[in-house]
CSV table of C-alpha atoms in Angstrom, one decimal:
chain,number,residue,atom,x,y,z
A,1,UNK,CA,-50.1,55.2,-10.5
A,2,UNK,CA,-46.9,54.5,-8.7
A,3,UNK,CA,-45.5,57.4,-6.7
A,4,UNK,CA,-41.7,57.3,-6.6
A,5,UNK,CA,-39.6,57.9,-3.5
A,6,UNK,CA,-36.9,60.5,-4.0
A,7,UNK,CA,-33.8,61.1,-1.9
A,8,UNK,CA,-32.0,64.3,-0.9
A,9,UNK,CA,-28.7,64.2,0.9
A,10,UNK,CA,-27.8,66.4,3.9
A,11,UNK,CA,-25.4,68.6,1.9
A,12,UNK,CA,-28.2,69.2,-0.7
A,13,UNK,CA,-30.6,70.1,2.1
A,14,UNK,CA,-28.0,72.6,3.4
A,15,UNK,CA,-27.6,74.3,0.0
A,16,UNK,CA,-31.3,74.3,-0.6
A,17,UNK,CA,-31.9,76.0,2.8
A,18,UNK,CA,-29.2,78.7,2.1
A,19,UNK,CA,-30.5,79.5,-1.3
A,20,UNK,CA,-34.1,79.4,-0.3
A,21,UNK,CA,-33.5,81.9,2.5
A,22,UNK,CA,-31.4,84.2,0.4
A,23,UNK,CA,-34.0,84.0,-2.5
A,24,UNK,CA,-36.0,87.1,-2.8
A,25,UNK,CA,-34.8,88.4,0.6
A,26,UNK,CA,-31.5,89.4,-1.0
A,27,UNK,CA,-33.4,91.0,-4.0
A,28,UNK,CA,-35.5,93.5,-2.1
A,29,UNK,CA,-33.4,93.6,1.1
A,30,UNK,CA,-34.8,92.8,4.5
A,31,UNK,CA,-34.9,94.4,7.9
A,32,UNK,CA,-35.2,97.9,6.4
A,33,UNK,CA,-37.5,99.1,9.2
A,34,UNK,CA,-34.6,98.8,11.7
A,35,UNK,CA,-32.6,101.2,9.5
A,36,UNK,CA,-28.9,101.2,10.6
A,37,UNK,CA,-29.6,98.1,12.8
A,38,UNK,CA,-31.0,96.0,10.0
A,39,UNK,CA,-28.1,93.6,10.3
A,40,UNK,CA,-28.8,93.1,14.0
A,41,UNK,CA,-32.5,92.5,13.2
A,42,UNK,CA,-31.5,89.9,10.7
A,43,UNK,CA,-29.3,88.2,13.3
A,44,UNK,CA,-32.2,88.1,15.7
A,45,UNK,CA,-34.4,86.9,12.9
A,46,UNK,CA,-32.0,84.1,12.4
A,47,UNK,CA,-32.5,82.9,15.9
A,48,UNK,CA,-36.3,82.9,15.2
A,49,UNK,CA,-35.5,80.9,12.1
A,50,UNK,CA,-33.6,78.3,14.1
A,51,UNK,CA,-36.6,78.1,16.4
A,52,UNK,CA,-39.0,77.6,13.4
A,53,UNK,CA,-36.9,74.9,11.9
A,54,UNK,CA,-36.6,73.1,15.3
A,55,UNK,CA,-40.4,73.3,15.6
A,56,UNK,CA,-40.7,71.6,12.1
A,57,UNK,CA,-38.5,68.8,13.4
A,58,UNK,CA,-41.2,67.9,15.9
A,59,UNK,CA,-43.1,66.5,13.0
A,60,UNK,CA,-40.1,65.1,11.2
A,61,UNK,CA,-39.1,63.0,14.2
A,62,UNK,CA,-42.6,61.7,14.7
A,63,UNK,CA,-43.5,61.1,11.0
A,64,UNK,CA,-40.1,60.6,9.2
A,65,UNK,CA,-41.6,59.5,5.9
A,66,UNK,CA,-44.6,61.7,5.8
A,67,UNK,CA,-44.9,65.2,4.4
A,68,UNK,CA,-47.1,67.8,6.0
A,69,UNK,CA,-50.2,66.9,4.0
A,70,UNK,CA,-49.9,63.3,5.1
A,71,UNK,CA,-49.5,64.4,8.7
A,72,UNK,CA,-52.8,66.4,8.3
A,73,UNK,CA,-54.4,63.2,7.0
A,74,UNK,CA,-53.2,61.3,10.1
A,75,UNK,CA,-55.0,63.9,12.3
A,76,UNK,CA,-58.1,64.9,10.6
A,77,UNK,CA,-58.8,62.4,7.8
A,78,UNK,CA,-58.5,62.6,4.1
A,79,UNK,CA,-61.6,64.7,3.2
A,80,UNK,CA,-60.8,67.7,5.4
A,81,UNK,CA,-57.1,67.4,4.5
A,82,UNK,CA,-57.9,67.7,0.8
A,83,UNK,CA,-59.5,71.1,1.5
A,84,UNK,CA,-56.5,72.2,3.7
A,85,UNK,CA,-54.1,71.0,1.0
A,86,UNK,CA,-55.9,72.9,-1.7
A,87,UNK,CA,-55.6,76.1,0.3
A,88,UNK,CA,-51.9,75.4,0.9
A,89,UNK,CA,-51.3,74.8,-2.8
A,90,UNK,CA,-52.8,78.2,-3.6
A,91,UNK,CA,-50.6,79.7,-1.0
A,92,UNK,CA,-47.4,78.0,-2.3
A,93,UNK,CA,-48.2,78.9,-5.9
A,94,UNK,CA,-49.0,82.5,-5.1
A,95,UNK,CA,-45.7,82.9,-3.2
A,96,UNK,CA,-43.9,81.2,-6.0
A,97,UNK,CA,-45.5,83.7,-8.4
A,98,UNK,CA,-44.4,86.6,-6.2
A,99,UNK,CA,-40.8,85.4,-6.0
A,100,UNK,CA,-40.7,85.1,-9.9
A,101,UNK,CA,-42.2,88.6,-10.1
A,102,UNK,CA,-39.5,90.0,-7.8
A,103,UNK,CA,-36.9,88.5,-10.2
A,104,UNK,CA,-38.8,89.7,-13.3
A,105,UNK,CA,-38.9,93.2,-12.0
A,106,UNK,CA,-35.2,93.2,-11.2
A,107,UNK,CA,-34.4,92.0,-14.7
A,108,UNK,CA,-36.9,94.3,-16.4
A,109,UNK,CA,-35.9,97.5,-14.6
A,110,UNK,CA,-32.2,97.0,-14.0
A,111,UNK,CA,-30.6,94.5,-16.3
A,112,UNK,CA,-32.8,94.0,-19.5
A,113,UNK,CA,-34.9,97.1,-19.7
A,114,UNK,CA,-36.0,96.5,-23.3
A,115,UNK,CA,-37.1,92.9,-22.8
A,116,UNK,CA,-40.7,92.2,-21.8
A,117,UNK,CA,-41.1,90.9,-18.2
A,118,UNK,CA,-43.6,88.3,-19.4
A,119,UNK,CA,-41.0,86.7,-21.6
A,120,UNK,CA,-38.5,86.5,-18.8
A,121,UNK,CA,-41.1,85.1,-16.4
A,122,UNK,CA,-42.2,82.6,-19.1
A,123,UNK,CA,-38.7,81.2,-19.7
A,124,UNK,CA,-37.8,81.1,-16.1
A,125,UNK,CA,-41.0,79.2,-15.2
A,126,UNK,CA,-40.5,76.8,-18.1
A,127,UNK,CA,-37.1,76.0,-16.7
A,128,UNK,CA,-38.5,75.5,-13.2
A,129,UNK,CA,-41.2,73.2,-14.7
A,130,UNK,CA,-38.6,71.2,-16.6
A,131,UNK,CA,-36.3,70.8,-13.6
A,132,UNK,CA,-39.2,69.7,-11.3
A,133,UNK,CA,-40.4,67.4,-14.1
A,134,UNK,CA,-37.0,65.7,-13.7
A,135,UNK,CA,-37.5,65.6,-10.0
A,136,UNK,CA,-36.5,67.3,-6.7
A,137,UNK,CA,-33.2,65.4,-6.8
A,138,UNK,CA,-32.2,67.4,-9.9
A,139,UNK,CA,-33.1,70.6,-8.3
A,140,UNK,CA,-31.1,69.7,-5.2
A,141,UNK,CA,-28.1,68.7,-7.3
A,142,UNK,CA,-28.4,72.0,-9.2
A,143,UNK,CA,-28.4,73.9,-5.9
A,144,UNK,CA,-25.4,71.8,-4.6
A,145,UNK,CA,-23.3,72.5,-7.7
A,146,UNK,CA,-24.0,76.3,-7.9
A,147,UNK,CA,-23.8,77.2,-4.2
A,148,UNK,CA,-20.0,77.3,-4.0
A,149,UNK,CA,-20.1,79.9,-6.8
A,150,UNK,CA,-22.6,81.9,-4.8
A,151,UNK,CA,-20.1,82.0,-1.9
A,152,UNK,CA,-17.3,82.9,-4.2
A,153,UNK,CA,-19.1,85.7,-5.9
A,154,UNK,CA,-20.4,87.1,-2.6
A,155,UNK,CA,-16.8,87.1,-1.2
A,156,UNK,CA,-15.5,88.7,-4.4
A,157,UNK,CA,-18.2,91.4,-4.1
A,158,UNK,CA,-17.2,92.2,-0.5
A,159,UNK,CA,-13.5,92.3,-1.4
A,160,UNK,CA,-14.1,94.6,-4.4
A,161,UNK,CA,-16.3,96.9,-2.3
A,162,UNK,CA,-13.5,97.2,0.3
A,163,UNK,CA,-10.9,97.7,-2.4
A,164,UNK,CA,-12.9,100.4,-4.2
A,165,UNK,CA,-13.0,102.4,-1.0
A,166,UNK,CA,-16.7,103.0,-1.1
A,167,UNK,CA,-17.4,101.7,2.4
A,168,UNK,CA,-17.9,104.1,5.2
A,169,UNK,CA,-18.3,102.1,8.4
A,170,UNK,CA,-19.3,105.2,10.3
A,171,UNK,CA,-22.7,104.8,8.6
A,172,UNK,CA,-23.4,101.9,10.8
A,173,UNK,CA,-23.4,104.2,13.8
A,174,UNK,CA,-25.2,104.8,16.1
A,175,UNK,CA,-25.7,101.2,16.8
A,176,UNK,CA,-29.1,100.7,18.6
A,177,UNK,CA,-29.5,104.5,18.4
A,178,UNK,CA,-33.3,104.2,18.7
A,179,UNK,CA,-33.1,101.5,21.3
A,180,UNK,CA,-33.7,97.8,21.0
A,181,UNK,CA,-37.4,98.0,20.2
A,182,UNK,CA,-37.1,98.7,16.4
A,183,UNK,CA,-34.8,95.7,16.1
A,184,UNK,CA,-37.1,93.4,18.0
A,185,UNK,CA,-40.2,94.7,16.2
A,186,UNK,CA,-38.5,94.2,12.8
A,187,UNK,CA,-37.4,90.7,13.7
A,188,UNK,CA,-40.7,89.5,15.0
A,189,UNK,CA,-43.2,91.2,12.7
A,190,UNK,CA,-41.2,91.2,9.4
A,191,UNK,CA,-38.3,88.7,9.4
A,192,UNK,CA,-40.2,85.9,11.3
A,193,UNK,CA,-42.6,85.7,8.3
A,194,UNK,CA,-40.2,86.7,5.5
A,195,UNK,CA,-37.9,84.9,4.9
A,196,UNK,CA,-37.8,82.6,7.9
A,197,UNK,CA,-41.4,81.6,8.2
A,198,UNK,CA,-41.5,80.6,4.6
A,199,UNK,CA,-39.4,77.6,5.5
A,200,UNK,CA,-42.9,76.0,5.9
A,201,UNK,CA,-42.3,74.8,2.3
A,202,UNK,CA,-39.6,72.5,3.7
A,203,UNK,CA,-42.2,70.5,5.7
A,204,UNK,CA,-42.9,68.9,2.3
A,205,UNK,CA,-39.3,68.3,1.5
A,206,UNK,CA,-38.0,66.7,4.7
A,207,UNK,CA,-39.8,63.5,3.8
A,208,UNK,CA,-37.3,62.9,1.0
A,209,UNK,CA,-34.3,63.3,3.2
A,210,UNK,CA,-32.1,60.2,3.4
A,211,UNK,CA,-30.4,60.9,6.8
A,212,UNK,CA,-32.9,62.3,9.3
A,213,UNK,CA,-30.6,61.8,12.3
A,214,UNK,CA,-28.5,64.9,11.5
A,215,UNK,CA,-31.2,66.9,9.7
A,216,UNK,CA,-31.8,69.3,12.6
A,217,UNK,CA,-28.1,70.1,13.0
A,218,UNK,CA,-27.6,70.6,9.2
A,219,UNK,CA,-30.8,72.8,9.1
A,220,UNK,CA,-29.5,75.0,11.9
A,221,UNK,CA,-26.2,75.4,10.1
A,222,UNK,CA,-28.1,76.3,6.9
A,223,UNK,CA,-30.3,78.9,8.6
A,224,UNK,CA,-27.2,80.2,10.4
A,225,UNK,CA,-25.2,80.5,7.2
A,226,UNK,CA,-28.0,82.2,5.3
A,227,UNK,CA,-28.5,84.6,8.2
A,228,UNK,CA,-24.8,85.5,8.2
A,229,UNK,CA,-24.9,86.2,4.4
A,230,UNK,CA,-28.0,88.3,4.8
A,231,UNK,CA,-26.6,90.2,7.7
A,232,UNK,CA,-23.2,90.8,5.9
A,233,UNK,CA,-25.1,91.9,2.8
A,234,UNK,CA,-27.2,94.3,5.0
A,235,UNK,CA,-23.9,95.7,6.5
A,236,UNK,CA,-22.4,96.1,3.0
A,237,UNK,CA,-25.5,97.9,1.8
A,238,UNK,CA,-25.7,100.3,4.8
A,239,UNK,CA,-22.0,101.2,4.8
A,240,UNK,CA,-21.9,101.8,1.1
A,241,UNK,CA,-25.3,103.4,0.4
A,242,UNK,CA,-26.4,104.6,3.8
A,243,UNK,CA,-29.6,103.5,5.6
A,244,UNK,CA,-31.8,106.1,3.8
A,245,UNK,CA,-30.7,105.2,0.3
A,246,UNK,CA,-31.1,101.5,1.1
A,247,UNK,CA,-34.7,102.2,2.1
A,248,UNK,CA,-35.3,104.1,-1.1
A,249,UNK,CA,-33.6,101.7,-3.4
A,250,UNK,CA,-35.7,98.9,-5.0
A,251,UNK,CA,-32.8,96.6,-5.3
A,252,UNK,CA,-30.2,97.7,-2.8
A,253,UNK,CA,-27.6,95.0,-3.3
A,254,UNK,CA,-27.6,95.7,-7.0
A,255,UNK,CA,-27.1,99.4,-6.3
A,256,UNK,CA,-24.3,98.5,-4.0
A,257,UNK,CA,-22.5,96.4,-6.6
A,258,UNK,CA,-22.7,99.3,-9.0
A,259,UNK,CA,-20.5,101.4,-6.7
A,260,UNK,CA,-17.5,99.1,-7.3
A,261,UNK,CA,-14.9,100.9,-9.4
A,262,UNK,CA,-11.3,99.9,-9.1
A,263,UNK,CA,-8.9,101.9,-11.3
A,264,UNK,CA,-11.7,102.6,-13.8
A,265,UNK,CA,-11.2,99.1,-14.9
A,266,UNK,CA,-13.1,96.7,-12.6
A,267,UNK,CA,-16.6,98.1,-12.8
A,268,UNK,CA,-20.2,97.1,-13.2
A,269,UNK,CA,-20.2,93.9,-11.1
A,270,UNK,CA,-24.0,93.6,-11.6
A,271,UNK,CA,-23.4,90.1,-13.1
A,272,UNK,CA,-22.2,88.7,-9.8
A,273,UNK,CA,-25.2,90.0,-7.9
A,274,UNK,CA,-27.6,88.9,-10.6
A,275,UNK,CA,-26.1,85.4,-10.4
A,276,UNK,CA,-26.6,85.3,-6.6
A,277,UNK,CA,-30.1,86.6,-6.9
A,278,UNK,CA,-31.0,84.4,-9.8
A,279,UNK,CA,-29.9,81.2,-8.0
A,280,UNK,CA,-31.7,82.2,-4.9
A,281,UNK,CA,-34.9,83.1,-6.7
A,282,UNK,CA,-34.7,80.0,-8.8
A,283,UNK,CA,-34.4,77.7,-5.8
A,284,UNK,CA,-37.0,79.5,-3.7
A,285,UNK,CA,-39.5,79.7,-6.5
A,286,UNK,CA,-38.9,76.0,-7.4
A,287,UNK,CA,-39.3,74.9,-3.8
A,288,UNK,CA,-42.6,76.6,-3.3
A,289,UNK,CA,-43.6,75.2,-6.7
A,290,UNK,CA,-42.5,71.7,-5.6
A,291,UNK,CA,-44.5,72.1,-2.3
A,292,UNK,CA,-47.6,72.9,-4.4
A,293,UNK,CA,-47.0,70.0,-6.7
A,294,UNK,CA,-46.7,67.6,-3.8
A,295,UNK,CA,-50.0,68.9,-2.6
A,296,UNK,CA,-51.5,68.1,-6.0
A,297,UNK,CA,-49.9,64.7,-5.9
A,298,UNK,CA,-51.6,64.1,-2.5
A,299,UNK,CA,-55.0,65.2,-3.8
A,300,UNK,CA,-55.1,63.5,-7.1
A,301,UNK,CA,-52.9,60.5,-6.3
A,302,UNK,CA,-50.9,61.1,-9.5
A,303,UNK,CA,-47.1,61.6,-9.7
A,304,UNK,CA,-46.3,65.3,-9.3
A,305,UNK,CA,-44.3,65.3,-12.5
A,306,UNK,CA,-47.5,65.2,-14.5
A,307,UNK,CA,-48.5,68.6,-13.1
A,308,UNK,CA,-45.0,70.2,-13.4
A,309,UNK,CA,-45.3,71.9,-16.9
A,310,UNK,CA,-48.9,73.0,-16.7
A,311,UNK,CA,-48.6,74.5,-13.2
A,312,UNK,CA,-45.4,76.2,-14.2
A,313,UNK,CA,-47.4,78.1,-16.8
A,314,UNK,CA,-49.9,79.1,-14.1
A,315,UNK,CA,-47.0,80.5,-12.0
A,316,UNK,CA,-45.8,82.4,-15.1
A,317,UNK,CA,-49.2,83.9,-15.8
A,318,UNK,CA,-49.8,84.9,-12.1
A,319,UNK,CA,-46.4,86.4,-11.7
A,320,UNK,CA,-47.7,88.9,-14.2
A,321,UNK,CA,-51.2,89.2,-12.9
A,322,UNK,CA,-50.2,89.4,-9.3
A,323,UNK,CA,-49.9,93.2,-9.4
A,324,UNK,CA,-50.0,96.2,-11.8
A,325,UNK,CA,-46.5,97.4,-11.2
A,326,UNK,CA,-43.6,97.1,-8.7
A,327,UNK,CA,-45.0,99.6,-6.3
A,328,UNK,CA,-48.3,97.7,-6.1
A,329,UNK,CA,-46.3,94.4,-5.8
A,330,UNK,CA,-44.4,95.8,-2.8
A,331,UNK,CA,-47.6,97.3,-1.2
A,332,UNK,CA,-49.3,93.9,-1.4
A,333,UNK,CA,-46.2,92.3,0.0
A,334,UNK,CA,-46.2,94.6,3.0
A,335,UNK,CA,-49.9,95.2,3.7
A,336,UNK,CA,-51.6,92.0,2.7
A,337,UNK,CA,-49.4,89.0,2.4
A,338,UNK,CA,-47.9,88.9,6.0
A,339,UNK,CA,-51.4,89.2,7.6
A,340,UNK,CA,-53.7,87.3,5.3
A,341,UNK,CA,-51.3,84.6,4.1
A,342,UNK,CA,-48.1,84.3,6.0
A,343,UNK,CA,-49.6,84.4,9.5
A,344,UNK,CA,-52.3,81.8,9.0
A,345,UNK,CA,-50.2,79.4,6.9
A,346,UNK,CA,-47.0,79.7,8.8
A,347,UNK,CA,-48.2,80.1,12.3
A,348,UNK,CA,-51.9,79.2,12.8
A,349,UNK,CA,-52.3,76.1,10.8
A,350,UNK,CA,-48.9,74.5,11.8
A,351,UNK,CA,-49.8,75.2,15.5
A,352,UNK,CA,-53.2,73.6,15.1
A,353,UNK,CA,-51.5,70.7,13.4
A,354,UNK,CA,-49.0,70.5,16.4
A,355,UNK,CA,-51.9,70.4,18.9
A,356,UNK,CA,-53.8,67.8,16.8
A,357,UNK,CA,-50.7,65.6,16.6
A,358,UNK,CA,-50.2,65.8,20.4
A,359,UNK,CA,-53.8,65.0,21.0
A,360,UNK,CA,-53.9,62.2,18.6
A,361,UNK,CA,-50.7,60.5,19.8
A,362,UNK,CA,-51.9,60.8,23.4
A,363,UNK,CA,-55.1,59.2,22.4
A,364,UNK,CA,-53.3,56.3,20.7
A,365,UNK,CA,-51.0,55.8,23.7
A,366,UNK,CA,-53.8,55.7,26.2
A,367,UNK,CA,-55.7,53.3,23.9
A,368,UNK,CA,-52.7,51.0,23.7
A,369,UNK,CA,-52.1,51.2,27.4
A,370,UNK,CA,-55.8,50.3,28.0
A,371,UNK,CA,-55.4,47.3,25.6
A,372,UNK,CA,-52.3,46.1,27.5
A,373,UNK,CA,-54.0,46.5,30.9
A,374,UNK,CA,-57.0,44.5,29.4
A,375,UNK,CA,-54.7,41.6,28.3
A,376,UNK,CA,-52.9,41.6,31.7
A,377,UNK,CA,-56.3,41.5,33.5
A,378,UNK,CA,-57.5,38.6,31.4
A,379,UNK,CA,-54.2,36.8,32.0
A,380,UNK,CA,-54.4,37.3,35.9
A,381,UNK,CA,-58.0,36.2,36.0
A,382,UNK,CA,-57.2,33.1,33.9
A,383,UNK,CA,-54.3,32.2,36.4
A,384,UNK,CA,-56.7,32.7,39.4
A,385,UNK,CA,-59.4,30.5,37.8
A,386,UNK,CA,-56.8,27.8,37.0
A,387,UNK,CA,-55.5,27.9,40.7
A,388,UNK,CA,-59.1,27.5,42.0
A,389,UNK,CA,-59.7,24.5,39.9
B,1,UNK,CA,-57.4,65.4,-13.6
B,2,UNK,CA,-54.5,67.5,-14.6
B,3,UNK,CA,-56.7,69.8,-16.7
B,4,UNK,CA,-59.2,70.0,-13.8
B,5,UNK,CA,-56.4,70.9,-11.4
B,6,UNK,CA,-55.1,73.5,-13.9
B,7,UNK,CA,-58.5,75.2,-14.2
B,8,UNK,CA,-59.3,75.0,-10.5
B,9,UNK,CA,-56.0,76.6,-9.6
B,10,UNK,CA,-56.4,79.4,-12.1
B,11,UNK,CA,-59.8,80.1,-10.7
B,12,UNK,CA,-58.6,80.0,-7.0
B,13,UNK,CA,-55.6,82.2,-7.7
B,14,UNK,CA,-57.6,84.7,-9.6
B,15,UNK,CA,-60.1,84.9,-6.7
B,16,UNK,CA,-57.2,85.4,-4.3
B,17,UNK,CA,-55.7,88.2,-6.3
B,18,UNK,CA,-59.1,89.8,-6.8
B,19,UNK,CA,-59.6,89.7,-3.0
B,20,UNK,CA,-56.3,91.5,-2.4
B,21,UNK,CA,-57.2,94.1,-5.1
B,22,UNK,CA,-60.6,94.6,-3.4
B,23,UNK,CA,-58.9,95.2,-0.1
B,24,UNK,CA,-56.1,97.3,-1.4
B,25,UNK,CA,-57.9,99.5,-3.9
B,26,UNK,CA,-61.4,99.3,-2.5
B,27,UNK,CA,-62.8,97.7,-5.7
B,28,UNK,CA,-65.9,95.7,-5.9
B,29,UNK,CA,-65.4,92.0,-6.8
B,30,UNK,CA,-66.3,92.5,-10.5
B,31,UNK,CA,-64.2,95.7,-10.7
B,32,UNK,CA,-61.2,93.7,-9.3
B,33,UNK,CA,-61.8,90.9,-11.8
B,34,UNK,CA,-62.0,93.4,-14.7
B,35,UNK,CA,-58.8,95.0,-13.4
B,36,UNK,CA,-57.0,91.7,-13.5
B,37,UNK,CA,-58.3,90.7,-16.9
B,38,UNK,CA,-57.9,94.0,-18.7
B,39,UNK,CA,-55.5,96.4,-17.2
B,40,UNK,CA,-52.9,94.2,-15.5
B,41,UNK,CA,-51.7,92.5,-18.6
B,42,UNK,CA,-52.1,95.4,-21.0
B,43,UNK,CA,-48.4,95.1,-22.1
B,44,UNK,CA,-47.2,91.8,-23.2
B,45,UNK,CA,-50.8,90.4,-22.9
B,46,UNK,CA,-50.3,88.0,-25.6
B,47,UNK,CA,-47.1,86.5,-24.1
B,48,UNK,CA,-48.8,86.0,-20.8
B,49,UNK,CA,-51.9,84.5,-22.4
B,50,UNK,CA,-49.7,82.3,-24.7
B,51,UNK,CA,-48.1,80.8,-21.6
B,52,UNK,CA,-51.5,80.1,-20.0
B,53,UNK,CA,-52.8,78.5,-23.3
B,54,UNK,CA,-49.6,76.4,-23.5
B,55,UNK,CA,-50.2,75.2,-19.9
B,56,UNK,CA,-53.8,74.3,-20.7
B,57,UNK,CA,-52.9,72.5,-23.9
B,58,UNK,CA,-50.1,70.6,-22.1
B,59,UNK,CA,-52.5,69.6,-19.3
B,60,UNK,CA,-55.0,68.3,-21.9
B,61,UNK,CA,-52.3,66.3,-23.6
B,62,UNK,CA,-51.0,64.8,-20.3
B,63,UNK,CA,-54.6,63.8,-19.3
B,64,UNK,CA,-55.0,62.2,-22.7
B,65,UNK,CA,-51.8,60.2,-22.3
B,66,UNK,CA,-52.8,59.1,-18.7
B,67,UNK,CA,-56.1,57.9,-20.0
B,68,UNK,CA,-54.5,56.0,-22.9
B,69,UNK,CA,-51.9,54.3,-20.7
B,70,UNK,CA,-54.6,53.3,-18.2
B,71,UNK,CA,-56.6,51.8,-21.1
B,72,UNK,CA,-53.6,49.9,-22.4
B,73,UNK,CA,-52.7,48.5,-18.9
B,74,UNK,CA,-56.4,47.4,-18.5
B,75,UNK,CA,-56.3,45.7,-21.9
B,76,UNK,CA,-53.0,44.0,-20.9
B,77,UNK,CA,-54.5,42.7,-17.7
B,78,UNK,CA,-57.5,41.3,-19.5
B,79,UNK,CA,-55.3,39.5,-22.1
B,80,UNK,CA,-53.1,38.1,-19.3
B,81,UNK,CA,-56.1,37.1,-17.1
């Protein structure tokens, strides 16, 4: 079966990165452990994110047309890579299921309380499956088209919150009241894995990029923009709800939007927030899904489109099975996922891959050098022999 | 192959979720599996299962179509050769 090469432009990469990082992070809110200083923790997390994306470019510059699974194959051979790929596929699909569950819970508890969460998850996953059946280019174009609306709605939300007078900037104080440690701890133990470490999914996507020369710059701009939006949204949540209420709220940005009331006329701006969240969740869930599909393409040597619809149904099923209720879902997200999934898949395996690539390339270099020396030696001995004669 | 991948991933993801439940709720493996199959999809069970069955059927159809197209291309090669 012929596997097609797809192309993603830099602007599409930028929007994909922004939406991916906002994804479920904006649904549940991040950096809550740093309380008032959540926005600072997010800014610090953004720097870690830039470090992470720069690290991924180590592979992109060396293997421009290979995705992560193919780089694994270059280092350890196909057989062991198949096992690693299968484990990564399970990871990607599990995270995709969790992202869809986040969105399902938001819709079921706050927007459509009488609709079954299973139905929302099923329709959402069918849409994801259909879009990926059409290809990553279609997903990238979707992201490119809708992202300006995201910025517009976010700006509108901030303006309306200001205008409604529900912001108390005093709530941000004291800044660094408990010292720098909570901020550093939150950034390194929480934000480094979620959402920034999750950019590991992009290691599969970069192979489709048309212009790799500027990909690092664009990626840094993308991470920076998403960090800024996350940080501003954290500030908006803190100054409108207060740090304690943010910690208690399941969906703090939604609660914040519900505070808007201008002249008893402009109210209930949930729709704006739901749009921002829906776009983010859709792109993030789809990108993890795509990464899983590319893994299946690598293992079975079949175009990933064949797997799109069946695997989307697996994501739909497991978004329901993943936990009993929202409390259980959050518990798993805090206690299990960062230690048993994020850490090994975002840190350990990529680091091992990095070391393997370094070792392998050094080996190839020394082998080539040896071959060159060998040819030079034979040349010089040939010249000596001819001179003697 | 698509059906095989579908079934394999369902099994692997079920095991992963069961392992998490074992660790979080201190269940035995079979208790965790029972918990996944019976209690976690109590509401809307049929919708969730309908999706899974839809996925399985679509994977079987895709496999059948791949098999048929391979057969046809082989037959074309033979007639051309």
